[in-house]
């Protein structure tokens, strides 16, 4: 699908960053009861950590270009909100 507006692009960013959460056994894909700790525990290589501001060696391959899409630093709950804005 063509990305023609910022809201949909933000949804896609959230989709990619939160995609490893699907690995959590027994969770529904759009389960809002997920916690930040759940998300961070899924994979040490997830770029979610870097996007949320954690400084780590693996983060060197993730750029900061996405930050310009937002008017403030995004939180885990912000990502969940963007993720749930569209039904794919």
CSV table of N, CA and C in Angstrom, one decimal:
chain,number,residue,atom,x,y,z
A,1,UNK,N,0.8,-1.2,0.0
A,1,UNK,CA,0.0,0.0,0.0
A,1,UNK,C,0.9,1.2,0.0
A,2,UNK,N,0.5,2.2,-0.8
A,2,UNK,CA,1.3,3.5,-0.9
A,2,UNK,C,1.1,4.3,0.4
A,3,UNK,N,2.2,4.8,0.9
A,3,UNK,CA,2.2,5.6,2.1
A,3,UNK,C,2.0,7.1,1.7
A,4,UNK,N,0.8,7.6,1.9
A,4,UNK,CA,0.5,8.9,1.4
A,4,UNK,C,0.2,10.0,2.5
A,5,UNK,N,0.3,9.6,3.7
A,5,UNK,CA,0.1,10.5,4.8
A,5,UNK,C,0.9,10.2,6.0
A,6,UNK,N,1.2,11.1,6.9
A,6,UNK,CA,2.1,10.9,8.0
A,6,UNK,C,1.4,10.0,9.1
A,7,UNK,N,0.1,10.0,9.2
A,7,UNK,CA,-0.5,9.1,10.2
A,7,UNK,C,-0.3,7.7,9.8
A,8,UNK,N,-0.4,7.3,8.5
A,8,UNK,CA,-0.2,6.0,8.1
A,8,UNK,C,1.3,5.6,8.2
A,9,UNK,N,2.1,6.5,7.9
A,9,UNK,CA,3.6,6.2,8.1
A,9,UNK,C,3.9,6.0,9.5
A,10,UNK,N,3.4,6.7,10.4
A,10,UNK,CA,3.6,6.5,11.9
A,10,UNK,C,3.1,5.2,12.3
A,11,UNK,N,1.9,4.8,11.7
A,11,UNK,CA,1.4,3.4,12.0
A,11,UNK,C,2.4,2.4,11.5
A,12,UNK,N,3.0,2.5,10.4
A,12,UNK,CA,3.9,1.5,9.8
A,12,UNK,C,5.2,1.5,10.7
A,13,UNK,N,5.7,2.6,11.2
A,13,UNK,CA,6.8,2.6,12.0
A,13,UNK,C,6.5,1.8,13.3
A,14,UNK,N,5.4,2.1,13.9
A,14,UNK,CA,5.0,1.4,15.1
A,14,UNK,C,4.8,-0.1,14.8
A,15,UNK,N,4.2,-0.5,13.6
A,15,UNK,CA,4.1,-1.9,13.3
A,15,UNK,C,5.4,-2.6,13.2
A,16,UNK,N,6.4,-2.0,12.6
A,16,UNK,CA,7.7,-2.6,12.5
A,16,UNK,C,8.4,-2.7,13.8
A,17,UNK,N,8.3,-1.6,14.6
A,17,UNK,CA,9.0,-1.7,15.9
A,17,UNK,C,8.3,-2.6,16.9
A,18,UNK,N,7.0,-2.8,16.8
A,18,UNK,CA,6.3,-3.6,17.8
A,18,UNK,C,6.1,-5.1,17.2
A,19,UNK,N,6.5,-5.3,16.0
A,19,UNK,CA,6.3,-6.6,15.4
A,19,UNK,C,6.9,-7.8,16.2
A,20,UNK,N,8.0,-7.6,16.9
A,20,UNK,CA,8.5,-8.7,17.7
A,20,UNK,C,7.6,-9.1,18.8
A,21,UNK,N,6.7,-8.3,19.2
A,21,UNK,CA,5.7,-8.6,20.3
A,21,UNK,C,4.9,-9.8,19.9
A,22,UNK,N,4.7,-10.1,18.6
A,22,UNK,CA,3.9,-11.2,18.1
A,22,UNK,C,4.6,-12.5,18.6
A,23,UNK,N,5.8,-12.4,19.0
A,23,UNK,CA,6.5,-13.6,19.5
A,23,UNK,C,6.1,-14.0,20.9
A,24,UNK,N,5.4,-13.1,21.6
A,24,UNK,CA,5.0,-13.4,22.9
A,24,UNK,C,3.8,-14.5,22.8
A,25,UNK,N,4.1,-15.6,23.4
A,25,UNK,CA,3.1,-16.7,23.3
A,25,UNK,C,1.8,-16.3,24.0
A,26,UNK,N,0.7,-16.6,23.2
A,26,UNK,CA,-0.6,-16.3,23.8
A,26,UNK,C,-1.1,-14.9,23.7
A,27,UNK,N,-0.4,-14.0,23.0
A,27,UNK,CA,-0.9,-12.6,22.9
A,27,UNK,C,-1.6,-12.4,21.6
A,28,UNK,N,-2.6,-11.6,21.6
A,28,UNK,CA,-3.2,-11.2,20.4
A,28,UNK,C,-2.4,-10.0,19.8
A,29,UNK,N,-2.4,-9.9,18.5
A,29,UNK,CA,-1.5,-8.9,17.8
A,29,UNK,C,-1.8,-7.5,18.3
A,30,UNK,N,-3.0,-7.1,18.6
A,30,UNK,CA,-3.3,-5.7,19.0
A,30,UNK,C,-3.7,-5.6,20.5
A,31,UNK,N,-3.1,-6.4,21.3
A,31,UNK,CA,-3.3,-6.5,22.7
A,31,UNK,C,-2.8,-5.3,23.4
A,32,UNK,N,-3.6,-4.4,23.9
A,32,UNK,CA,-3.1,-3.2,24.6
A,32,UNK,C,-2.7,-3.4,26.0
A,33,UNK,N,-2.8,-4.6,26.5
A,33,UNK,CA,-2.3,-4.9,27.9
A,33,UNK,C,-0.8,-5.1,28.0
A,34,UNK,N,-0.2,-5.1,26.8
A,34,UNK,CA,1.3,-5.3,26.8
A,34,UNK,C,2.0,-4.2,27.6
A,35,UNK,N,3.0,-4.5,28.2
A,35,UNK,CA,3.8,-3.5,29.0
A,35,UNK,C,5.1,-3.2,28.2
A,36,UNK,N,5.7,-2.1,28.6
A,36,UNK,CA,7.0,-1.8,28.0
A,36,UNK,C,8.0,-2.9,28.3
A,37,UNK,N,7.9,-3.4,29.5
A,37,UNK,CA,8.9,-4.5,29.9
A,37,UNK,C,8.7,-5.7,29.0
A,38,UNK,N,7.4,-6.1,28.7
A,38,UNK,CA,7.2,-7.2,27.8
A,38,UNK,C,7.9,-6.9,26.5
A,39,UNK,N,7.7,-5.7,26.0
A,39,UNK,CA,8.2,-5.4,24.7
A,39,UNK,C,9.8,-5.5,24.7
A,40,UNK,N,10.4,-4.9,25.7
A,40,UNK,CA,11.8,-4.9,25.7
A,40,UNK,C,12.5,-6.3,26.0
A,41,UNK,N,11.7,-7.2,26.6
A,41,UNK,CA,12.2,-8.5,26.9
A,41,UNK,C,12.1,-9.4,25.7
A,42,UNK,N,11.4,-9.1,24.7
A,42,UNK,CA,11.2,-10.0,23.5
A,42,UNK,C,12.5,-10.3,22.8
A,43,UNK,N,13.2,-9.2,22.5
A,43,UNK,CA,14.4,-9.4,21.7
A,43,UNK,C,15.4,-8.4,22.0
A,44,UNK,N,16.6,-8.8,22.3
A,44,UNK,CA,17.7,-7.8,22.6
A,44,UNK,C,18.1,-7.1,21.3
A,45,UNK,N,17.7,-7.6,20.2
A,45,UNK,CA,18.1,-7.0,18.9
A,45,UNK,C,17.0,-6.1,18.3
A,46,UNK,N,15.9,-6.0,19.0
A,46,UNK,CA,14.8,-5.1,18.5
A,46,UNK,C,15.2,-3.7,18.5
A,47,UNK,N,14.9,-3.0,17.4
A,47,UNK,CA,15.2,-1.5,17.3
A,47,UNK,C,14.3,-0.7,18.2
A,48,UNK,N,13.3,-1.3,18.8
A,48,UNK,CA,12.4,-0.6,19.7
A,48,UNK,C,13.2,0.1,20.8
A,49,UNK,N,14.2,-0.6,21.4
A,49,UNK,CA,15.0,0.0,22.4
A,49,UNK,C,15.7,1.3,22.0
A,50,UNK,N,16.2,1.2,20.8
A,50,UNK,CA,16.9,2.4,20.3
A,50,UNK,C,15.9,3.6,20.0
A,51,UNK,N,14.8,3.2,19.4
A,51,UNK,CA,13.8,4.2,19.1
A,51,UNK,C,13.3,4.9,20.4
A,52,UNK,N,13.2,4.2,21.5
A,52,UNK,CA,12.8,4.8,22.8
A,52,UNK,C,13.9,5.5,23.5
A,53,UNK,N,15.1,5.4,23.0
A,53,UNK,CA,16.2,6.2,23.6
A,53,UNK,C,17.2,5.5,24.3
A,54,UNK,N,17.2,4.2,24.4
A,54,UNK,CA,18.2,3.4,25.1
A,54,UNK,C,19.5,3.5,24.3
A,55,UNK,N,20.6,3.8,25.0
A,55,UNK,CA,21.9,3.8,24.3
A,55,UNK,C,22.6,2.5,24.5
A,56,UNK,N,22.9,1.9,23.4
A,56,UNK,CA,23.5,0.6,23.4
A,56,UNK,C,24.3,0.3,22.1
A,57,UNK,N,25.2,-0.6,22.2
A,57,UNK,CA,26.1,-0.9,21.0
A,57,UNK,C,25.3,-1.2,19.8
A,58,UNK,N,24.3,-2.1,19.9
A,58,UNK,CA,23.5,-2.5,18.8
A,58,UNK,C,22.8,-1.3,18.1
A,59,UNK,N,22.6,-0.2,18.8
A,59,UNK,CA,21.9,0.9,18.3
A,59,UNK,C,22.7,1.7,17.2
A,60,UNK,N,23.9,1.4,17.1
A,60,UNK,CA,24.7,2.1,16.1
A,60,UNK,C,24.2,1.9,14.6
A,61,UNK,N,23.5,0.8,14.4
A,61,UNK,CA,23.0,0.5,13.0
A,61,UNK,C,21.6,1.2,12.8
A,62,UNK,N,21.1,1.7,13.8
A,62,UNK,CA,19.7,2.4,13.7
A,62,UNK,C,20.0,3.9,13.7
A,63,UNK,N,19.5,4.5,12.7
A,63,UNK,CA,19.7,6.0,12.6
A,63,UNK,C,18.6,6.7,13.4
A,64,UNK,N,18.7,8.0,13.5
A,64,UNK,CA,17.8,8.8,14.2
A,64,UNK,C,16.8,9.6,13.2
A,65,UNK,N,16.8,9.2,12.0
A,65,UNK,CA,16.0,9.9,11.0
A,65,UNK,C,14.5,9.9,11.3
A,66,UNK,N,14.0,8.9,11.9
A,66,UNK,CA,12.6,8.8,12.2
A,66,UNK,C,12.1,9.8,13.2
A,67,UNK,N,13.0,10.3,14.0
A,67,UNK,CA,12.7,11.3,15.0
A,67,UNK,C,12.0,12.6,14.4
A,68,UNK,N,12.4,12.9,13.2
A,68,UNK,CA,11.8,14.1,12.6
A,68,UNK,C,10.3,14.0,12.3
A,69,UNK,N,9.8,12.8,12.3
A,69,UNK,CA,8.4,12.6,12.0
A,69,UNK,C,7.5,13.0,13.2
A,70,UNK,N,8.1,13.2,14.4
A,70,UNK,CA,7.3,13.5,15.6
A,70,UNK,C,7.7,14.8,16.2
A,71,UNK,N,6.7,15.4,16.8
A,71,UNK,CA,6.9,16.7,17.5
A,71,UNK,C,7.5,16.6,18.9
A,72,UNK,N,7.5,15.3,19.4
A,72,UNK,CA,8.1,15.1,20.7
A,72,UNK,C,8.6,13.6,20.8
A,73,UNK,N,9.4,13.3,21.8
A,73,UNK,CA,9.9,12.0,22.0
A,73,UNK,C,8.7,11.0,22.2
A,74,UNK,N,8.7,9.9,21.4
A,74,UNK,CA,7.6,9.0,21.5
A,74,UNK,C,7.8,8.0,22.7
A,75,UNK,N,6.7,7.6,23.2
A,75,UNK,CA,6.8,6.6,24.3
A,75,UNK,C,6.2,5.3,23.8
A,76,UNK,N,6.3,4.2,24.6
A,76,UNK,CA,5.8,2.9,24.2
A,76,UNK,C,4.3,3.1,24.0
A,77,UNK,N,3.6,3.8,24.8
A,77,UNK,CA,2.1,4.0,24.7
A,77,UNK,C,1.8,4.8,23.4
A,78,UNK,N,2.6,5.7,23.1
A,78,UNK,CA,2.4,6.4,21.8
A,78,UNK,C,2.5,5.5,20.6
A,79,UNK,N,3.4,4.6,20.6
A,79,UNK,CA,3.6,3.6,19.6
A,79,UNK,C,2.4,2.7,19.5
A,80,UNK,N,1.9,2.2,20.7
A,80,UNK,CA,0.7,1.4,20.7
A,80,UNK,C,-0.5,2.1,20.1
A,81,UNK,N,-0.6,3.4,20.4
A,81,UNK,CA,-1.7,4.2,19.8
A,81,UNK,C,-1.6,4.3,18.3
A,82,UNK,N,-0.4,4.6,17.8
A,82,UNK,CA,-0.2,4.6,16.3
A,82,UNK,C,-0.5,3.3,15.7
A,83,UNK,N,0.0,2.2,16.3
A,83,UNK,CA,-0.2,0.9,15.8
A,83,UNK,C,-1.7,0.5,15.7
A,84,UNK,N,-2.5,1.0,16.6
A,84,UNK,CA,-3.9,0.6,16.6
A,84,UNK,C,-4.8,1.6,15.8
A,85,UNK,N,-4.2,2.6,15.1
A,85,UNK,CA,-5.0,3.5,14.4
A,85,UNK,C,-5.6,3.0,13.1
A,86,UNK,N,-4.9,2.0,12.5
A,86,UNK,CA,-5.4,1.4,11.2
A,86,UNK,C,-5.5,-0.1,11.4
A,87,UNK,N,-6.5,-0.7,10.6
A,87,UNK,CA,-6.6,-2.1,10.5
A,87,UNK,C,-6.0,-2.5,9.2
A,88,UNK,N,-5.0,-3.3,9.3
A,88,UNK,CA,-4.3,-3.8,8.1
A,88,UNK,C,-5.0,-5.1,7.6
